[in-house]
Amino acid sequence: MSPGTDPRACLLRVEGLHVARGGREVLRGIDLEVRRGEVVAVMGLSGGGKTSLLRALVGLEEVRAGRAAFDGFVLAPGAGSPAARRELPGHVGIVFQAHHLFEHLSALDNVMLALVHARGMPRAAARAKAVELLRTLGVEARGHALPRELSGGESQRVAIARALALDPPLLLLDEPTASLDPARRDDLGELLQGLADQGRALLLTTHDVPFVREWTDRLLILAAGQVVEAGPSAAVL
């Protein structure tokens, strides 16, 4: 976070966001804000639009109406050239529920990939940064392991390291506790809080009520593609 930056400034603002797939509206006028230093959860029944919201914010779902603005980047219907879209990973990182690590690459190479190919960083410098990210997330010793050799928690941390490689201020996580036992969920909570304390904004989807109560600041309830309730996590729950 740069000097003088308001640590609670709004980093993500979504206004009237509509997303359709196959002729069916999956998001119907979503409004939300996420501030720097804040962990915000989205809950709701399966099929309510939670994952579609995250996918829309990284350009994987076409925005039909409304807009999403974050860190100087705007997603709106027809907005942005292909070149501008390629800049998106520098603004927002995403960790999918299945992690989607490249199975033929080591954990270290998975993290290095964007640094080398998106940023054009020399391999030695990319390797040094990837090692530091893995060290920060507690999985440096697993750098040479292939994804199939990692536990669920290790895989998740490598996926988070990869999402953070380009240093995006906004981090999205889809069902981050799905493959974790209770002890590991607390470890993840501490990790996410640490990232928020660095001035990042975090938005996650989950069905995990205890995790939301313990580790998130605000909660939105999504139903049929609309926000039906929002507020401080403890109050909404």
Short mmCIF file of C-alpha atoms in Angstrom, two decimals:
data_model
loop_
_atom_site.label_atom_id
_atom_site.label_comp_id
_atom_site.label_asym_id
_atom_site.label_seq_id
_atom_site.Cartn_x
_atom_site.Cartn_y
_atom_site.Cartn_z
CA MET A 1 0.00 0.00 0.00
CA SER A 2 1.47 3.32 -1.03
CA PRO A 3 2.06 6.10 1.52
CA GLY A 4 -1.02 8.24 2.00
CA THR A 5 -3.42 5.54 0.79
CA ASP A 6 -6.57 5.36 2.89
CA PRO A 7 -6.46 1.82 4.35
CA ARG A 8 -10.28 1.67 4.36
CA ALA A 9 -10.84 3.23 0.94
CA CYS A 10 -13.30 1.44 -1.34
CA LEU A 11 -11.28 -0.69 -3.75
CA LEU A 12 -14.09 -2.64 -5.46
CA ARG A 13 -17.45 -1.08 -6.35
CA VAL A 14 -20.05 -3.13 -8.22
CA GLU A 15 -23.15 -1.30 -9.46
CA GLY A 16 -26.19 -2.91 -11.06
CA LEU A 17 -24.21 -5.86 -12.41
CA HIS A 18 -26.14 -8.19 -14.74
CA VAL A 19 -24.68 -11.38 -16.20
CA ALA A 20 -26.54 -13.79 -18.49
CA ARG A 21 -25.60 -17.26 -19.62
CA GLY A 22 -27.46 -19.22 -22.27
CA GLY A 23 -30.27 -16.70 -22.27
CA ARG A 24 -30.77 -16.96 -18.50
CA GLU A 25 -29.86 -14.13 -16.15
CA VAL A 26 -27.57 -15.47 -13.43
CA LEU A 27 -26.83 -12.08 -11.84
CA ARG A 28 -29.64 -9.54 -11.68
CA GLY A 29 -28.44 -6.14 -10.55
CA ILE A 30 -25.70 -6.83 -8.01
CA ASP A 31 -24.46 -3.90 -5.90
CA LEU A 32 -21.56 -4.30 -3.50
CA GLU A 33 -18.43 -2.60 -2.18
CA VAL A 34 -15.23 -4.01 -0.70
CA ARG A 35 -12.76 -1.72 1.06
CA ARG A 36 -9.04 -2.09 1.52
CA GLY A 37 -8.24 -4.14 4.59
CA GLU A 38 -11.64 -5.84 4.49
CA VAL A 39 -12.68 -9.50 4.08
CA VAL A 40 -16.18 -9.78 2.62
CA ALA A 41 -18.08 -13.06 2.23
CA VAL A 42 -20.86 -13.99 -0.15
CA MET A 43 -23.19 -16.81 0.88
CA GLY A 44 -26.32 -18.38 -0.57
CA LEU A 45 -27.72 -21.60 -1.95
CA SER A 46 -25.87 -23.35 -4.77
CA GLY A 47 -26.91 -21.87 -8.10
CA GLY A 48 -27.60 -18.47 -6.58
CA GLY A 49 -24.83 -16.74 -8.55
CA LYS A 50 -21.89 -16.67 -6.12
CA THR A 51 -19.27 -18.20 -8.42
CA SER A 52 -20.68 -16.32 -11.43
CA LEU A 53 -20.02 -13.08 -9.57
CA LEU A 54 -16.36 -13.94 -9.07
CA ARG A 55 -16.01 -15.14 -12.66
CA ALA A 56 -17.53 -11.89 -13.93
CA LEU A 57 -14.98 -9.88 -11.94
CA VAL A 58 -12.09 -11.61 -13.72
CA GLY A 59 -13.64 -11.35 -17.17
CA LEU A 60 -14.76 -14.99 -17.46
CA GLU A 61 -18.45 -14.04 -17.67
CA GLU A 62 -19.70 -11.32 -20.00
CA VAL A 63 -21.21 -8.30 -18.28
CA ARG A 64 -24.63 -7.60 -19.76
CA ALA A 65 -25.38 -4.41 -17.82
CA GLY A 66 -23.95 -2.42 -14.93
CA ARG A 67 -20.29 -2.11 -14.08
CA ALA A 68 -17.53 -3.19 -11.73
CA ALA A 69 -14.72 -0.74 -10.94
CA PHE A 70 -11.58 -1.59 -8.99
CA ASP A 71 -8.10 -0.13 -8.76
CA GLY A 72 -8.71 2.10 -11.78
CA PHE A 73 -10.00 -0.76 -13.94
CA VAL A 74 -13.61 -0.90 -15.16
CA LEU A 75 -15.60 -3.89 -16.41
CA ALA A 76 -18.77 -2.92 -18.27
CA PRO A 77 -20.67 -4.07 -21.37
CA GLY A 78 -18.31 -3.79 -24.32
CA ALA A 79 -15.70 -1.97 -22.25
CA GLY A 80 -12.03 -2.65 -22.68
CA SER A 81 -9.96 -3.85 -25.59
CA PRO A 82 -8.33 -7.30 -25.58
CA ALA A 83 -5.08 -5.57 -24.62
CA ALA A 84 -6.77 -3.92 -21.65
CA ARG A 85 -8.27 -7.23 -20.60
CA ARG A 86 -4.78 -8.71 -20.50
CA GLU A 87 -3.95 -6.17 -17.79
CA LEU A 88 -6.73 -7.51 -15.57
CA PRO A 89 -4.53 -9.98 -13.61
CA GLY A 90 -2.52 -7.02 -12.32
CA HIS A 91 -5.68 -5.68 -10.69
CA VAL A 92 -7.38 -8.82 -9.41
CA GLY A 93 -6.32 -12.37 -8.54
CA ILE A 94 -8.61 -15.37 -8.17
CA VAL A 95 -8.29 -18.72 -6.40
CA PHE A 96 -10.76 -21.24 -7.79
CA GLN A 97 -12.30 -23.95 -5.62
CA ALA A 98 -10.48 -26.67 -7.59
CA HIS A 99 -7.27 -24.54 -7.52
CA HIS A 100 -6.57 -25.31 -11.23
CA LEU A 101 -2.82 -25.71 -10.84
CA PHE A 102 -1.01 -26.96 -13.94
CA GLU A 103 -0.46 -30.65 -13.20
CA HIS A 104 2.76 -30.96 -15.25
CA LEU A 105 4.45 -28.05 -13.44
CA SER A 106 5.91 -27.92 -9.96
CA ALA A 107 4.42 -25.64 -7.33
CA LEU A 108 7.28 -23.20 -7.91
CA ASP A 109 6.79 -23.18 -11.69
CA ASN A 110 3.04 -22.63 -11.26
CA VAL A 111 3.76 -19.45 -9.31
CA MET A 112 6.50 -18.30 -11.72
CA LEU A 113 4.33 -18.68 -14.81
CA ALA A 114 2.55 -15.30 -14.80
CA LEU A 115 5.70 -13.46 -13.76
CA VAL A 116 7.61 -14.81 -16.77
CA HIS A 117 4.87 -14.76 -19.41
CA ALA A 118 2.67 -11.83 -18.33
CA ARG A 119 5.31 -9.54 -16.84
CA GLY A 120 8.28 -10.65 -18.93
CA MET A 121 10.36 -11.03 -15.78
CA PRO A 122 13.70 -12.86 -16.18
CA ARG A 123 13.42 -16.42 -14.87
CA ALA A 124 15.93 -15.87 -12.08
CA ALA A 125 14.02 -12.87 -10.72
CA ALA A 126 10.68 -14.68 -11.17
CA ARG A 127 12.03 -17.67 -9.30
CA ALA A 128 13.23 -15.49 -6.41
CA LYS A 129 9.82 -13.81 -6.11
CA ALA A 130 7.98 -17.14 -6.35
CA VAL A 131 10.17 -18.64 -3.62
CA GLU A 132 9.46 -15.64 -1.39
CA LEU A 133 5.71 -15.97 -1.94
CA LEU A 134 5.79 -19.68 -1.12
CA ARG A 135 7.88 -18.91 1.97
CA THR A 136 5.40 -16.26 3.10
CA LEU A 137 2.56 -18.76 2.72
CA GLY A 138 4.43 -21.51 4.54
CA VAL A 139 4.94 -23.91 1.61
CA GLU A 140 8.46 -23.09 0.43
CA ALA A 141 9.57 -26.66 1.20
CA ARG A 142 6.97 -27.98 -1.29
CA GLY A 143 8.19 -25.83 -4.17
CA HIS A 144 9.43 -28.76 -6.24
CA ALA A 145 6.35 -30.94 -5.65
CA LEU A 146 3.82 -31.53 -8.41
CA PRO A 147 0.19 -30.63 -7.67
CA ARG A 148 -0.78 -34.30 -7.23
CA GLU A 149 1.84 -34.57 -4.47
CA LEU A 150 0.37 -31.69 -2.46
CA SER A 151 -2.26 -31.89 0.26
CA GLY A 152 -5.48 -29.87 -0.15
CA GLY A 153 -4.17 -27.15 2.15
CA GLU A 154 -0.78 -27.01 0.40
CA SER A 155 -2.45 -26.86 -3.00
CA GLN A 156 -4.59 -23.99 -1.85
CA ARG A 157 -1.62 -22.01 -0.56
CA VAL A 158 0.23 -22.52 -3.83
CA ALA A 159 -2.87 -21.31 -5.69
CA ILE A 160 -3.00 -18.23 -3.46
CA ALA A 161 0.71 -17.59 -4.11
CA ARG A 162 0.07 -17.81 -7.85
CA ALA A 163 -2.88 -15.39 -7.55
CA LEU A 164 -0.66 -12.95 -5.64
CA ALA A 165 2.31 -13.20 -8.01
CA LEU A 166 1.35 -10.05 -9.94
CA ASP A 167 0.59 -8.26 -6.63
CA PRO A 168 -3.11 -7.49 -7.27
CA PRO A 169 -4.83 -5.37 -4.62
CA LEU A 170 -8.06 -7.39 -4.95
CA LEU A 171 -8.16 -11.14 -4.22
CA LEU A 172 -11.17 -13.37 -4.93
CA LEU A 173 -11.56 -16.86 -3.44
CA ASP A 174 -14.23 -19.39 -4.41
CA GLU A 175 -15.20 -21.74 -1.53
CA PRO A 176 -11.72 -21.53 0.05
CA THR A 177 -12.54 -23.80 3.03
CA ALA A 178 -14.21 -26.57 1.03
CA SER A 179 -11.27 -29.01 1.21
CA LEU A 180 -9.95 -28.04 4.65
CA ASP A 181 -10.40 -29.57 8.09
CA PRO A 182 -11.32 -27.22 11.00
CA ALA A 183 -7.71 -26.63 12.10
CA ARG A 184 -6.66 -25.71 8.56
CA ARG A 185 -9.65 -23.37 8.24
CA ASP A 186 -8.31 -21.32 11.13
CA ASP A 187 -4.87 -21.25 9.48
CA LEU A 188 -6.53 -19.96 6.32
CA GLY A 189 -8.44 -17.34 8.29
CA GLU A 190 -5.22 -16.01 9.80
CA LEU A 191 -3.60 -15.98 6.37
CA LEU A 192 -6.45 -14.03 4.78
CA GLN A 193 -6.52 -11.58 7.68
CA GLY A 194 -2.80 -11.02 7.18
CA LEU A 195 -3.38 -10.25 3.49
CA ALA A 196 -6.15 -7.80 4.43
CA ASP A 197 -3.85 -6.15 6.96
CA GLN A 198 -1.46 -5.46 4.06
CA GLY A 199 -4.18 -3.27 2.52
CA ARG A 200 -5.69 -5.77 0.10
CA ALA A 201 -9.42 -6.24 -0.41
CA LEU A 202 -10.70 -9.82 -0.23
CA LEU A 203 -14.00 -11.18 -1.52
CA LEU A 204 -14.85 -14.84 -1.00
CA THR A 205 -17.77 -17.20 -1.52
CA THR A 206 -18.52 -19.91 1.01
CA HIS A 207 -21.09 -22.10 2.75
CA ASP A 208 -18.97 -22.19 5.92
CA VAL A 209 -20.92 -20.30 8.60
CA PRO A 210 -18.34 -20.65 11.44
CA PHE A 211 -15.58 -19.38 9.14
CA VAL A 212 -17.66 -16.38 8.08
CA ARG A 213 -18.53 -15.55 11.68
CA GLU A 214 -14.91 -15.75 12.84
CA TRP A 215 -12.90 -14.36 9.95
CA THR A 216 -14.93 -11.97 7.79
CA ASP A 217 -15.99 -8.36 8.27
CA ARG A 218 -19.13 -8.22 6.18
CA LEU A 219 -21.52 -10.71 4.59
CA LEU A 220 -23.82 -10.60 1.58
CA ILE A 221 -26.56 -13.16 1.03
CA LEU A 222 -27.23 -13.94 -2.63
CA ALA A 223 -30.43 -15.58 -3.88
CA ALA A 224 -31.51 -16.03 -7.50
CA GLY A 225 -28.79 -13.65 -8.64
CA GLN A 226 -29.68 -10.80 -6.28
CA VAL A 227 -28.36 -9.50 -2.95
CA VAL A 228 -31.17 -10.10 -0.45
CA GLU A 229 -29.31 -9.17 2.74
CA ALA A 230 -26.03 -7.45 3.60
CA GLY A 231 -24.26 -6.13 6.67
CA PRO A 232 -21.67 -6.98 9.33
CA SER A 233 -21.15 -10.75 9.30
CA ALA A 234 -22.22 -11.42 12.89
CA ALA A 235 -25.38 -9.33 12.49
CA VAL A 236 -26.46 -11.00 9.24
CA LEU A 237 -25.82 -14.49 10.63
#
